[in-house]
Structure formats: C-alpha cells, structure tokens
Short mmCIF file of C-alpha atoms in Angstrom, two decimals:
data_model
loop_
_atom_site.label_atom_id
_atom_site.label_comp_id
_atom_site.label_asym_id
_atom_site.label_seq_id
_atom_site.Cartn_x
_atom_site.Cartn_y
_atom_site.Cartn_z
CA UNK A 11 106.90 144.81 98.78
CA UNK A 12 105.96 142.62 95.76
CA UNK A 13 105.09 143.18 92.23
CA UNK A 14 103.50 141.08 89.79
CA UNK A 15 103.32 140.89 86.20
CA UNK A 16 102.23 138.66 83.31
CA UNK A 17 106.55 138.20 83.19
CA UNK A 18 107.12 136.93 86.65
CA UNK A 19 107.54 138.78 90.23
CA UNK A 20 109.73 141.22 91.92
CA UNK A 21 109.87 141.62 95.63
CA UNK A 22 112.15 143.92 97.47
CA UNK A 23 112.46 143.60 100.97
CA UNK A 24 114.18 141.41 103.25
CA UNK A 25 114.70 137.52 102.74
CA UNK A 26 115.64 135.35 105.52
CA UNK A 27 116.93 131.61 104.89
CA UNK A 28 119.09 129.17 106.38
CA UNK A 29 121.80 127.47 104.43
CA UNK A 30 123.51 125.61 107.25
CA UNK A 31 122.22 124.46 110.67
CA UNK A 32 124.61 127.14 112.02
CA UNK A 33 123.63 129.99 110.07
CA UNK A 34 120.62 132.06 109.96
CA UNK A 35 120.90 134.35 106.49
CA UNK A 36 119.03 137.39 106.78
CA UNK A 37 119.42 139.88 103.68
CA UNK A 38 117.76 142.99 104.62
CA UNK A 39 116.65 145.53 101.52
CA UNK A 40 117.32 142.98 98.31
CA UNK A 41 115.16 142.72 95.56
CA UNK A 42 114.31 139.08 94.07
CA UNK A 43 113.42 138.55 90.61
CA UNK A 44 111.38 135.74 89.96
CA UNK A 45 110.28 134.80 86.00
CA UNK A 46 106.95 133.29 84.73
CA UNK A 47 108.49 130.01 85.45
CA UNK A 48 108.36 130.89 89.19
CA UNK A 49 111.95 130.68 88.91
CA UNK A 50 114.35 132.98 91.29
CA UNK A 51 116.71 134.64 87.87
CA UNK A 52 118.31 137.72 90.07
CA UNK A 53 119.19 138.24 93.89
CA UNK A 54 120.71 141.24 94.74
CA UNK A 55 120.77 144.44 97.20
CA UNK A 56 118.22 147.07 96.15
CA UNK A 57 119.61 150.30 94.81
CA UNK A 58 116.91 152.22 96.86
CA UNK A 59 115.80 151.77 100.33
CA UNK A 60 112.32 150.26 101.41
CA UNK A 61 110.05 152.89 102.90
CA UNK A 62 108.56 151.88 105.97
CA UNK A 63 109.38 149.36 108.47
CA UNK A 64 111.47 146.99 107.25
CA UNK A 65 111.56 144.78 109.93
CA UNK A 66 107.97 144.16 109.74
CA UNK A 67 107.51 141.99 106.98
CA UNK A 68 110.58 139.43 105.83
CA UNK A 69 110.13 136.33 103.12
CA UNK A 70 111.18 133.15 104.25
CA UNK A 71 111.01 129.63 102.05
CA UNK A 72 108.09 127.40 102.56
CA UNK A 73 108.42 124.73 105.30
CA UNK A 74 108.44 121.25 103.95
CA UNK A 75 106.65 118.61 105.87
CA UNK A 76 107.99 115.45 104.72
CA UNK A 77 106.04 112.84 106.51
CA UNK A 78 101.67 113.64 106.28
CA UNK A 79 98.95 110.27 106.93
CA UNK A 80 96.33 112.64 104.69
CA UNK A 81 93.45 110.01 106.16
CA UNK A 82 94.25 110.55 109.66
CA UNK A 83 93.55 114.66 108.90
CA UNK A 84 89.93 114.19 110.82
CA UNK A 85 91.11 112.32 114.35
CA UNK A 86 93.82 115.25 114.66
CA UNK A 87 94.06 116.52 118.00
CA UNK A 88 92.34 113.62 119.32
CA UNK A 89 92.70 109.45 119.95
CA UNK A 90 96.53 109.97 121.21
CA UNK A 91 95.35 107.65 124.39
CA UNK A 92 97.22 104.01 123.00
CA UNK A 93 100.66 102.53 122.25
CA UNK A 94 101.11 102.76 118.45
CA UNK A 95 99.48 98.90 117.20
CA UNK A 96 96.69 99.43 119.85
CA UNK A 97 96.05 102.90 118.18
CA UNK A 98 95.98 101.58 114.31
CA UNK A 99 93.66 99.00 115.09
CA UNK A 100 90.99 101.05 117.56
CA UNK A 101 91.15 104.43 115.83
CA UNK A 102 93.42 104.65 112.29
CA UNK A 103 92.62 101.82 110.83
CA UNK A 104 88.57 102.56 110.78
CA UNK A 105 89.48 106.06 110.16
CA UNK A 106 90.80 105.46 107.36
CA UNK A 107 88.78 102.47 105.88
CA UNK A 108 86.46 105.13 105.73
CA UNK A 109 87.95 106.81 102.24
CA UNK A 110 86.68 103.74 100.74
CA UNK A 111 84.04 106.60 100.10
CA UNK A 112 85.39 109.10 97.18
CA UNK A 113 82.86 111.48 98.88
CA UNK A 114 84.39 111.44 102.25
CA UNK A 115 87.87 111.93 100.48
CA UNK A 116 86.45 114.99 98.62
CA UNK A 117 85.45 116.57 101.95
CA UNK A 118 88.35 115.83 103.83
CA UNK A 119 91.64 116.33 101.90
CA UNK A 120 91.39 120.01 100.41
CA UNK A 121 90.54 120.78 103.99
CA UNK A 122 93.88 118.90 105.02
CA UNK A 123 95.47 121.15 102.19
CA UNK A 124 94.59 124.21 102.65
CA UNK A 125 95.63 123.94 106.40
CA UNK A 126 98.50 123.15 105.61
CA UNK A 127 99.13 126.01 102.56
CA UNK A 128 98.07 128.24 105.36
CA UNK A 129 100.63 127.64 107.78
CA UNK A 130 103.47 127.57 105.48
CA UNK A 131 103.60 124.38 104.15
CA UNK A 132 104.09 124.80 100.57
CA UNK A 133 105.93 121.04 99.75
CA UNK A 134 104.20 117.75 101.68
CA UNK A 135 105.34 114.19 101.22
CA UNK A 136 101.37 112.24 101.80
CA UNK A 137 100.95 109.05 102.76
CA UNK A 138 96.90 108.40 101.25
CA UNK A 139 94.17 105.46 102.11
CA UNK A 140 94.65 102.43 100.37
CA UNK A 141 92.39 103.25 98.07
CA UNK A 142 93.11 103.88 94.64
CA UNK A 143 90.43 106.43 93.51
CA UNK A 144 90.34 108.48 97.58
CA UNK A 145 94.65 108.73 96.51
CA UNK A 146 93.68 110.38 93.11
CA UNK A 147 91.34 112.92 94.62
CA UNK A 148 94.40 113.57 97.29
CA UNK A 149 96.62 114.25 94.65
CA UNK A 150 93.65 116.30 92.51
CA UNK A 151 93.57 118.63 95.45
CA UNK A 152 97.29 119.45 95.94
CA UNK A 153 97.36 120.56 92.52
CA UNK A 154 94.07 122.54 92.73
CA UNK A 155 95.34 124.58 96.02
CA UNK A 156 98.64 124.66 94.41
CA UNK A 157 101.03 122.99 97.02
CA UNK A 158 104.18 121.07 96.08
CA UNK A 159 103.26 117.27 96.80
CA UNK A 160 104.70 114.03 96.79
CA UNK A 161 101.34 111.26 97.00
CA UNK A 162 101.38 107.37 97.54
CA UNK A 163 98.98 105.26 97.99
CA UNK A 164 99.00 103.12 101.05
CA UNK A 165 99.76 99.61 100.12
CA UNK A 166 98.73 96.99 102.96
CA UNK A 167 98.38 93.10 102.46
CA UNK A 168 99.35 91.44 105.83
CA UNK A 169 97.16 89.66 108.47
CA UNK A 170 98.37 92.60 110.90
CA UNK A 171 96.18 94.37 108.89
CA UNK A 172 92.14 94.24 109.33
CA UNK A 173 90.36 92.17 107.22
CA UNK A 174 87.85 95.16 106.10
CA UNK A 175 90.96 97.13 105.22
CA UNK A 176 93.47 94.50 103.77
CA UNK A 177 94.08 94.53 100.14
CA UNK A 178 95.16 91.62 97.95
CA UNK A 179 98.57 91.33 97.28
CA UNK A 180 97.91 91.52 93.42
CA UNK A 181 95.66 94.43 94.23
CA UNK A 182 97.97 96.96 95.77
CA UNK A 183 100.76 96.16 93.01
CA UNK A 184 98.33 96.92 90.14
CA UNK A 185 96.50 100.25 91.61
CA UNK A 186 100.40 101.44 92.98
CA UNK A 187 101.48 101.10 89.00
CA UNK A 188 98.02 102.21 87.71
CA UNK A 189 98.74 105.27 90.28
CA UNK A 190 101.82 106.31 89.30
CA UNK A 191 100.95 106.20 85.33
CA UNK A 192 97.54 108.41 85.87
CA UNK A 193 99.71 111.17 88.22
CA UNK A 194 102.39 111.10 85.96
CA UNK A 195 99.98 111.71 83.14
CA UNK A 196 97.88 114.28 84.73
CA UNK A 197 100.87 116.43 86.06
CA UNK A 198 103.91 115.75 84.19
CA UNK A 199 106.79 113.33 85.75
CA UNK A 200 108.55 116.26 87.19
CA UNK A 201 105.15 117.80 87.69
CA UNK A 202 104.26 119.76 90.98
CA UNK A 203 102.40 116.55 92.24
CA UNK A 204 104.32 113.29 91.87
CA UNK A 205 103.69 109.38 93.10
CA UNK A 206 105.45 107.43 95.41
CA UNK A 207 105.63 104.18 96.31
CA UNK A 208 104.09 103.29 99.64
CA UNK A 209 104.28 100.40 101.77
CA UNK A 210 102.66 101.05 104.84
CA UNK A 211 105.68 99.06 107.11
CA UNK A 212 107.06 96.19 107.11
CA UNK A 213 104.56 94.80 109.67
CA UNK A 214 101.42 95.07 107.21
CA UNK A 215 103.06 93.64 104.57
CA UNK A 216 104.14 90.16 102.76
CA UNK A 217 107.29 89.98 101.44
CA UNK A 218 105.19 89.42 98.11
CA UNK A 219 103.53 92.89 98.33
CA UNK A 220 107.57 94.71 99.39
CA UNK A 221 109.29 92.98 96.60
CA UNK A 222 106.50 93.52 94.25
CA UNK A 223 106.60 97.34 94.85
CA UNK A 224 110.60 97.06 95.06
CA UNK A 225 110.40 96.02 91.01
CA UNK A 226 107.81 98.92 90.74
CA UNK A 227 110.69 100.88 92.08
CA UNK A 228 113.37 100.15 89.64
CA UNK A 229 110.73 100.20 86.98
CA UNK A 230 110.07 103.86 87.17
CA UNK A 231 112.29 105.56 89.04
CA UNK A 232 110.19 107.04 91.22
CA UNK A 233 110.13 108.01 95.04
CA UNK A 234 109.53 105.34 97.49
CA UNK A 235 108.43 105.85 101.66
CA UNK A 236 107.48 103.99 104.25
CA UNK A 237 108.39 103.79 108.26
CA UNK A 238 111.34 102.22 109.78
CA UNK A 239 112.27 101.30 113.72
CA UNK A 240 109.50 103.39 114.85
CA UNK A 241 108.49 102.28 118.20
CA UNK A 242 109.79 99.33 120.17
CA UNK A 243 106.37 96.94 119.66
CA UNK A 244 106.88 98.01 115.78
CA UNK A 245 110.65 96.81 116.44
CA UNK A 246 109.60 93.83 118.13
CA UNK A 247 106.95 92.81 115.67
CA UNK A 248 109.68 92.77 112.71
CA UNK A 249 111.69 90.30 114.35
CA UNK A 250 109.36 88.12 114.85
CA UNK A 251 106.99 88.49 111.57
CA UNK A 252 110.66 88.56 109.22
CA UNK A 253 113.06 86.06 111.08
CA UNK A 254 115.37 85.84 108.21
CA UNK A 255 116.26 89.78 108.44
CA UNK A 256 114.52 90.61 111.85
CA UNK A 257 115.29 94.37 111.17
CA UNK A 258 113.50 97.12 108.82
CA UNK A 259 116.38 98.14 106.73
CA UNK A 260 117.89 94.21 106.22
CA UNK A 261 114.38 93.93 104.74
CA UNK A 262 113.78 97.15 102.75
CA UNK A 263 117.22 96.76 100.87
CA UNK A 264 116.35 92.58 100.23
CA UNK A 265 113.09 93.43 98.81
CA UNK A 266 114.73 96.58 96.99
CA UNK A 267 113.37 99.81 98.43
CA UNK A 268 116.07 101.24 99.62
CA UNK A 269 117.13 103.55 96.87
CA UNK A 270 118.56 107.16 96.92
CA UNK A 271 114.96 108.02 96.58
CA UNK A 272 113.77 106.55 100.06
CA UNK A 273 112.36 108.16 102.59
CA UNK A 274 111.54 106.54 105.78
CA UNK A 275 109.94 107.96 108.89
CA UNK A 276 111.02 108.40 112.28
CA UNK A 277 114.09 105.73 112.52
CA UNK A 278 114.15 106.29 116.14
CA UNK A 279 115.42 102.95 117.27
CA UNK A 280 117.90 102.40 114.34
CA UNK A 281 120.91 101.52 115.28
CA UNK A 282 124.93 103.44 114.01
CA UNK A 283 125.43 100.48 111.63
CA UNK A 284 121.76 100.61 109.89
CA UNK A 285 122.70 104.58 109.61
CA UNK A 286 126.07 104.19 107.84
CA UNK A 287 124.30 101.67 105.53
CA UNK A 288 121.47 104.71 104.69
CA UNK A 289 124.28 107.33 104.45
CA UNK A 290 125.93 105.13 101.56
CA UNK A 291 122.35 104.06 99.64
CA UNK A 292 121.38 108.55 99.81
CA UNK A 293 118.34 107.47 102.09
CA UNK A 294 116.69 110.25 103.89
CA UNK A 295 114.95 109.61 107.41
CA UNK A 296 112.53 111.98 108.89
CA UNK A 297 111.98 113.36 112.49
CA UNK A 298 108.78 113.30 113.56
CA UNK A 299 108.84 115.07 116.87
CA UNK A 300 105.52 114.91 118.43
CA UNK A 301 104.96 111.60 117.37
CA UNK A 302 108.31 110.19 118.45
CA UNK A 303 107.63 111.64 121.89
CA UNK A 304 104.23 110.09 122.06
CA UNK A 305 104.45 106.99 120.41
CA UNK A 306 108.11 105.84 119.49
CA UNK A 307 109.05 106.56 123.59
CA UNK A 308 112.51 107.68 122.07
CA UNK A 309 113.95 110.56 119.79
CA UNK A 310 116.09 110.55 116.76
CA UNK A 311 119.62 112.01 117.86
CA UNK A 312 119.58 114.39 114.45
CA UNK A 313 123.19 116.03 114.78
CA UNK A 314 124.73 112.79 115.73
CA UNK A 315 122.95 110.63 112.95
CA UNK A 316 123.31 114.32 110.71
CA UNK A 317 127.25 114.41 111.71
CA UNK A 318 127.26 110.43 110.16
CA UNK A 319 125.80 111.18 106.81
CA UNK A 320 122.48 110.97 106.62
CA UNK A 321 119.81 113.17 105.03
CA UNK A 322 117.64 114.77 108.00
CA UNK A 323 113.94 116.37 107.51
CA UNK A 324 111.04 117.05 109.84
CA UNK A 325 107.47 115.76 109.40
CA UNK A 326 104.30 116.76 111.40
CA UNK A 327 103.15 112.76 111.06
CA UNK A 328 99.60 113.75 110.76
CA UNK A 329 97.93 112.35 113.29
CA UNK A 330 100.41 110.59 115.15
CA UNK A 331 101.33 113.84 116.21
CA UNK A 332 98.45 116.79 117.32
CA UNK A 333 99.67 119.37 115.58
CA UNK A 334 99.25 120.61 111.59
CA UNK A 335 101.95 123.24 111.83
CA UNK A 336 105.72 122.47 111.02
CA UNK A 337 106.58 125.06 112.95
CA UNK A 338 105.55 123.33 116.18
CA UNK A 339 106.87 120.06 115.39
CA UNK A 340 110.52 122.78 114.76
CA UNK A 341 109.93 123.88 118.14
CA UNK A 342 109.86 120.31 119.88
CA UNK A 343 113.04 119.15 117.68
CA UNK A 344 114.47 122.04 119.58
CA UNK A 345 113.80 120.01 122.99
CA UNK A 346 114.18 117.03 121.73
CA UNK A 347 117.85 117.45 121.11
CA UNK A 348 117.68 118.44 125.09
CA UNK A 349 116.24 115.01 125.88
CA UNK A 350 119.24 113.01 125.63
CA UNK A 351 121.25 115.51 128.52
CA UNK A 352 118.45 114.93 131.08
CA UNK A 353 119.95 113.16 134.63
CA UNK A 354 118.29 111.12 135.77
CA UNK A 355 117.19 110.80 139.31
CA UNK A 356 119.84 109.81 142.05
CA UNK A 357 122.93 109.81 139.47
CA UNK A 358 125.48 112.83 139.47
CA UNK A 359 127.52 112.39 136.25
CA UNK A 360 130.97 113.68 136.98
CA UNK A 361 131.12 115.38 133.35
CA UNK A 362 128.40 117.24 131.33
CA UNK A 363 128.63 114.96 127.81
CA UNK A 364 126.50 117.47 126.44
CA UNK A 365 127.22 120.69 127.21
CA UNK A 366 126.47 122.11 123.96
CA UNK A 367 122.97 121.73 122.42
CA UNK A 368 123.35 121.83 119.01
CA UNK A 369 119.48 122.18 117.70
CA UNK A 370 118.79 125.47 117.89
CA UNK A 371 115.81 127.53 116.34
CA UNK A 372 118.28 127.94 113.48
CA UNK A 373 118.49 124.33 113.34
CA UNK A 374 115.15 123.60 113.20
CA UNK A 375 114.41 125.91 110.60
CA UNK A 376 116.96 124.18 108.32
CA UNK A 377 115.63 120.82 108.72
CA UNK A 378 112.44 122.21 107.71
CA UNK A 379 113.74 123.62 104.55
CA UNK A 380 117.09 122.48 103.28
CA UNK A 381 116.57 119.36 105.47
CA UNK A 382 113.37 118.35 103.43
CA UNK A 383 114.49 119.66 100.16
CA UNK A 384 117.67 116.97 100.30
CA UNK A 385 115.05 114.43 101.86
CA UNK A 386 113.03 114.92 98.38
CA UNK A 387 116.90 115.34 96.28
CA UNK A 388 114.92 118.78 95.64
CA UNK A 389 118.22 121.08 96.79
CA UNK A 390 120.02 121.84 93.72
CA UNK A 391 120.55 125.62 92.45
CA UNK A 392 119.06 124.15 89.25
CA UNK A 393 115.16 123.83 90.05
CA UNK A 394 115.76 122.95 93.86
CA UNK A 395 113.65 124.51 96.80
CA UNK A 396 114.61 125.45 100.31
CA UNK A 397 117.11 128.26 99.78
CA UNK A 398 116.79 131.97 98.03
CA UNK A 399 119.19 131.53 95.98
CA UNK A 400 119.47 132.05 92.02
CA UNK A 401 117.90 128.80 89.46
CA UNK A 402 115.97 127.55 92.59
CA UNK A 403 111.86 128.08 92.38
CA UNK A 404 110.53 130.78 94.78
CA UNK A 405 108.19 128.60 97.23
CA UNK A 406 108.20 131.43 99.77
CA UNK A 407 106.38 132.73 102.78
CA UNK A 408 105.85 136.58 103.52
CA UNK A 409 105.49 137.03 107.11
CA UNK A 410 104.40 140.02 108.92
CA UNK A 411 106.31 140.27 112.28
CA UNK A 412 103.59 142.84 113.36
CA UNK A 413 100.20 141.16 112.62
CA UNK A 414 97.28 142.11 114.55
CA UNK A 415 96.54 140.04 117.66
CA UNK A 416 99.88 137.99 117.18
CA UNK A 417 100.48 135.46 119.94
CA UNK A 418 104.25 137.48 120.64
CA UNK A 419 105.44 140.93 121.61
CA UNK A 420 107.78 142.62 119.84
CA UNK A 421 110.01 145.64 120.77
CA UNK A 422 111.38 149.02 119.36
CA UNK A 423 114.59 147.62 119.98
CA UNK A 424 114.06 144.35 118.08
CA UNK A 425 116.11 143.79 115.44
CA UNK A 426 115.04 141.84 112.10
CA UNK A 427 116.93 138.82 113.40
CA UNK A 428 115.09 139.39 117.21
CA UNK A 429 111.31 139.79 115.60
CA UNK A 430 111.63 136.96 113.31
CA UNK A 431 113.55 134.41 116.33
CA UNK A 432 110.13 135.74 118.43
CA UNK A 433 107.74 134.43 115.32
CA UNK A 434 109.85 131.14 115.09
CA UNK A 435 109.43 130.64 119.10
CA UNK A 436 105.51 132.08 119.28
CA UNK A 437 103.84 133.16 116.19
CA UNK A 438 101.44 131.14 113.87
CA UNK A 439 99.53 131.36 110.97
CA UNK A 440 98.02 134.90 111.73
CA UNK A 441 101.70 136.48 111.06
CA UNK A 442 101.61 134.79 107.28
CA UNK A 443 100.68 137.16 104.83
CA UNK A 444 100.57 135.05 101.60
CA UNK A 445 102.03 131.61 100.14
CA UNK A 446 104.01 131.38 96.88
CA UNK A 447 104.32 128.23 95.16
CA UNK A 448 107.02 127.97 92.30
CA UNK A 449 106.46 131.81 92.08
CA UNK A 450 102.58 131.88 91.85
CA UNK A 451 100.18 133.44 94.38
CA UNK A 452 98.22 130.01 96.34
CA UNK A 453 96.69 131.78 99.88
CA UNK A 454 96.86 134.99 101.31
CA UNK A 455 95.59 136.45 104.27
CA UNK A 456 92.45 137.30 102.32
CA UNK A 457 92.06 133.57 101.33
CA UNK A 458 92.46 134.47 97.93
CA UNK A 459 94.15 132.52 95.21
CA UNK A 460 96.10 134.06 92.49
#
C-alpha cells in the first residue's frame, strides 16, 4: 500500500532486496518513508498489520541494465544469424547510420524507453549513434519518461568502420565535449541523465580518436564505456590493428580510459592478470549473457572474477542479445555459471571441480541491482541506488505476485520468499504494478505517469 503527498511517499508493505549474492532480504509488513527528494528518510516495521494478502504485492529496487546499443532497439529479436564483425557490417552498422535522421531517433528511442521503464528498468547505461543531435534526443527522452540514464555518444574513426558511418577524428572529439557540456547543462552534472564517454572498441578506433577522448576523460571527470575482449575475432583483430599493446586493457589504460569510472562490456576472454589490473584501477565489467552466449562463444566466470575484485553488473546488450528484459538476461547468468561444469563427451573427470554453483536466482538479482549500482559508483547509503536502505533514492518496483494471466502458478502454501523466487524464474512485465524513479511515479500498469 502506498501513499502520496505533495511531502514525499509512504508505502507499507513488504520490501524485498538483496544486499549480498548470498542473501535474499525480505522485510515483510515495514513501512518506507520516502521525502520530496525521492529520498528513502525512515525504514522500519509497521506498528499495524497490512490487511489483505500480503504476499501478493512486495517492492523490489529497479533492475539496472548497464550495457544498452539504444540504435540497435529496432533489429531486436532479429539479425542474430553472423559472427560479431560479419553482423556490424551487414545489419548494425546500416541500422544505425540510419539516426543520421533526428526523425527516426524521435520515433525510435522513447519506444526503447518506455520498454524498458516497463519491465523494471529504472537506471540504463546507453550506448547512442554517432550522431551528435540522434544522442541528444536519446538523452531528451530518458528524462521525459523519467528513467535513471547514463548516455554517450558513439565515437568511431577507424577504417574498420564504414565509410558512410565513419566520423573524423576531430569530429567525434568535438561533438563528445560539445555532448557532455549540453547534458550537463540541461540536467545538472549529478542530474538523472548524465554523459559518458564512448569509444565504440578499440577496433573502430585510431589511437588519435582513444587518446583524444582519454584527455576528455581527465578533463571532466565523467563516466567513460566501451567493450573489451569480447569475442575471439574482436580479440584477434586488436592484436593485429595495435601491435604495440595487442590487448584491450594495455590500450585503454595507454590512451587513459581506464579510470574508476570505466565500464567495459562483456570481458569474456580477459585474462586473471588483465582482472587484477581492473580490480586495482575500480573498473567495472559487465555480463552480458545472451550476447556472450551468441556472439563472444564464451562466458564471464562472475564469482571467480567477483571473488578477485572486480565490480560485476549485468547488461541486456541491446541487440546483441534478443531480449529487452533484465530479468531474462538474470535468468541465463543463472546457467551460465553452469556452463563451465559441463563434461564433455568421452571424458569422466575423477572429481566434480564444481560441485557448488554459486549463481543462484539470488545472485542474479544482486548483480542486477547492487552489481550495477557499484558498476555506476551509485551504491553509497548517501544518494546510492540498489538497496532499501535509509539516504539511498527509492528507484523501486511494486510487483504483484498474483496478476491476472501471469505466466506462473502460485500456491496457498507459497510463502513471500516462494511467490516472489516463482516471478524471478517465470513472471514478466504483466506482474509490475508501477515504476518509481528517485521516489516519483514514471509507469504504472495503467500507463500513466505521475
């Protein structure tokens, strides 16, 4: 049950969170005080009951996708037929060319948005086109639905690149700095909707273009992403287009973009050493499970690389991956971490090296809160997301384990805990009620905005 009034929100009810990939926090009948600053100021049990079910409806925080190609929203679910450089150049690359158009941008991002605000995401990391004015419409949209976003706009100079889609090296230095300076003025620098620096990967790039956006970097301080050891023709490409480093992260720290502000997407071939060196610069790498599986032909080994150090979250990798909806790409991380035990055919290991799989649905929930939220350095107490807890902003999710024509059966013996694990495993966006966003109202069942 929530309340709302021109002083903030109350809900009381039960809140379910996750503040360690072993524990699954579910506080039945609390009430959560949240002030006009969408701020959580009180968290406490309720002095009076819930009437009703309680087990029908539970908040949980919003899921944070931390790795989104917005102009590869329209071939979704489609053109997953090629290896990855074969796919860029027949399909993406086109695609994308195609926001060249401001019109085509208009149409296709708030769609990508409100998707997205639908199924829970309320905080998305966005790679955009490389074009300057398409990236500002992006951005315009995220704040108009109301989702937490993180924008870039794709910067691309290298011959690997196709002509009709290659920018100038100059170019994509000026519109990345002109970029940054119109979203920080049009949202605040610790606005809702912030820049980042974007270099496609290393492959599509001159050294030029990486160490010109690497002095953009230390200029203003401001997020930076690209990809790193994604699949093995990506690998193989570096080593021969960079002979000096031959590896992503050799090339991203000599060219200055590896700061505690990185993130970098899918690292599924790096190796332990490139890991420790992450770990000490505070890099975060993402997980990108359907993509990995289709494209990288490998799988990041999250509580190993997780055990070392390093700062885990999960990203959907629109449209490297089919699916809009974190909570898919959660489920696959699940049988991802799986993968790795497989025998294979004809061998008879004498002893099971993984007996225990870590990356349970409790797992995967965290690295799709907490996990992104320390991706984006957004998991403090003081103004950090991810967690009900006290000084962090309510981005929250309430979810009806009882919706009509739900896609899972539950049971009168179900506890809270055994509807909600049934909604994680087999529910979608029909079981979310409404979306909050640093406390205010963005979608609710009703498509309505606050």
């Amino acid at each position: 049950m929530a309340e709302i009034s021109c002083t903030g929100l109350t809900f009381v009810g039960t809140l379910i969170d996750v503040p360690s990939p072993a524990q699954l926090r579910v506080r039945e009948n609390h009430r959560c005080v949240v002030d006009q600053h969408g701020i959580i100021v009180q968290l406490e049990e309720a002095s009076q009951s819930v009437s009703g079910d309680k087990s029908q409806n539970v908040m949980f925080p919003g899921l944070i996708d931390c790795h989104i190609h917005a102009p590869q929203y329209a071939q979704l679910g489609n053109k997953t037929d090629l290896p990855l450089m074969q796919w860029l150049n027949e399909y993406t690359f086109p695609e994308e060319s195609r926001f060249s158009d401001p019109d085509y941008a208009r149409e296709v991002y708030p769609r990508l948005v409100r998707r997205l605000v639908r199924n829970g995401t309320t905080t998305a990391l966005y790679f955009g086109s490389s074009h300057l004015e398409a990236t500002k419409i992006l951005a315009n949209a995220c704040g108009s639905v109301g989702q937490r976003a993180f924008v870039g706009k794709n910067c691309s100079d290298g011959e690997l690149c196709p002509q009709y889609y290659r920018e100038k090296t100059e170019g994509g230095i000026r519109d990345t700095k002109a970029f940054i300076e119109w979203c920080q003025s049009t949202f605040g620098r610790e606005g809702e909707v912030r820049p980042v620096i974007t270099p496609r990967f290393t492959p599509t790039c001159t050294r030029a273009l990486l160490e010109g956006l690497g002095a953009i970097a230390r200029e203003y301080d401001v997020a930076v992403q690209t990809h790193a050891a994604e699949t093995v023709d990506q690998v193989a490409l570096v080593q021969e287009m960079f002979p000096q480093e031959k590896r992503d992260v050799a090339i991203l720290r000599n060219c200055g973009l590896l700061t505690p502000r990185t993130v970098l997407a899918h690292g599924c071939h790096l190796t332990d050493s490139e890991v420790q060196e992450l770990v000490v610069a505070n890099v975060a790498v993402i997980s990108c499970p359907y993509s990995n599986v289709l494209f990288s032909r490998a799988t990041l080994p999250i509580p190993r690389f997780q055990k070392m150090g390093l700062k885990i979250g999960l990203g959907t990798d629109i449209a490297g991956g089919w699916s809009s909806s974190l909570w898919e790409n959660a489920r696959l991380a699940i049988l991802q971490d799986r993968v790795d035990s497989f025998v294979r055919i004809g061998t008879h290991p004498v002893t099971d090296n993984k007996a225990d799989w870590e990356v349970t649905f409790i797992y995967a929930l965290y690295l799709a809160t907490v996990g992104g939220a320390r991706s984006l350095n957004m998991d403090t107490n003081e103004g950090g997301i991810g967690l009900f807890e006290v000084g962090r902003k309510f981005d929250a999710l309430d979810i009806n384990l009882n919706a009509e024509d739900q896609r899972f059966e539950i049971y009168p013996g179900d506890s809270t805990r055994d509807r909600f694990e049934r909604f994680v495993l087999g529910g979608d966006d029909r079981n979310i009620q409404a979306v909050w966003v640093g406390g205010r109202l963005v979608w609710n069942c009703e498509g309505r905005k606050s």
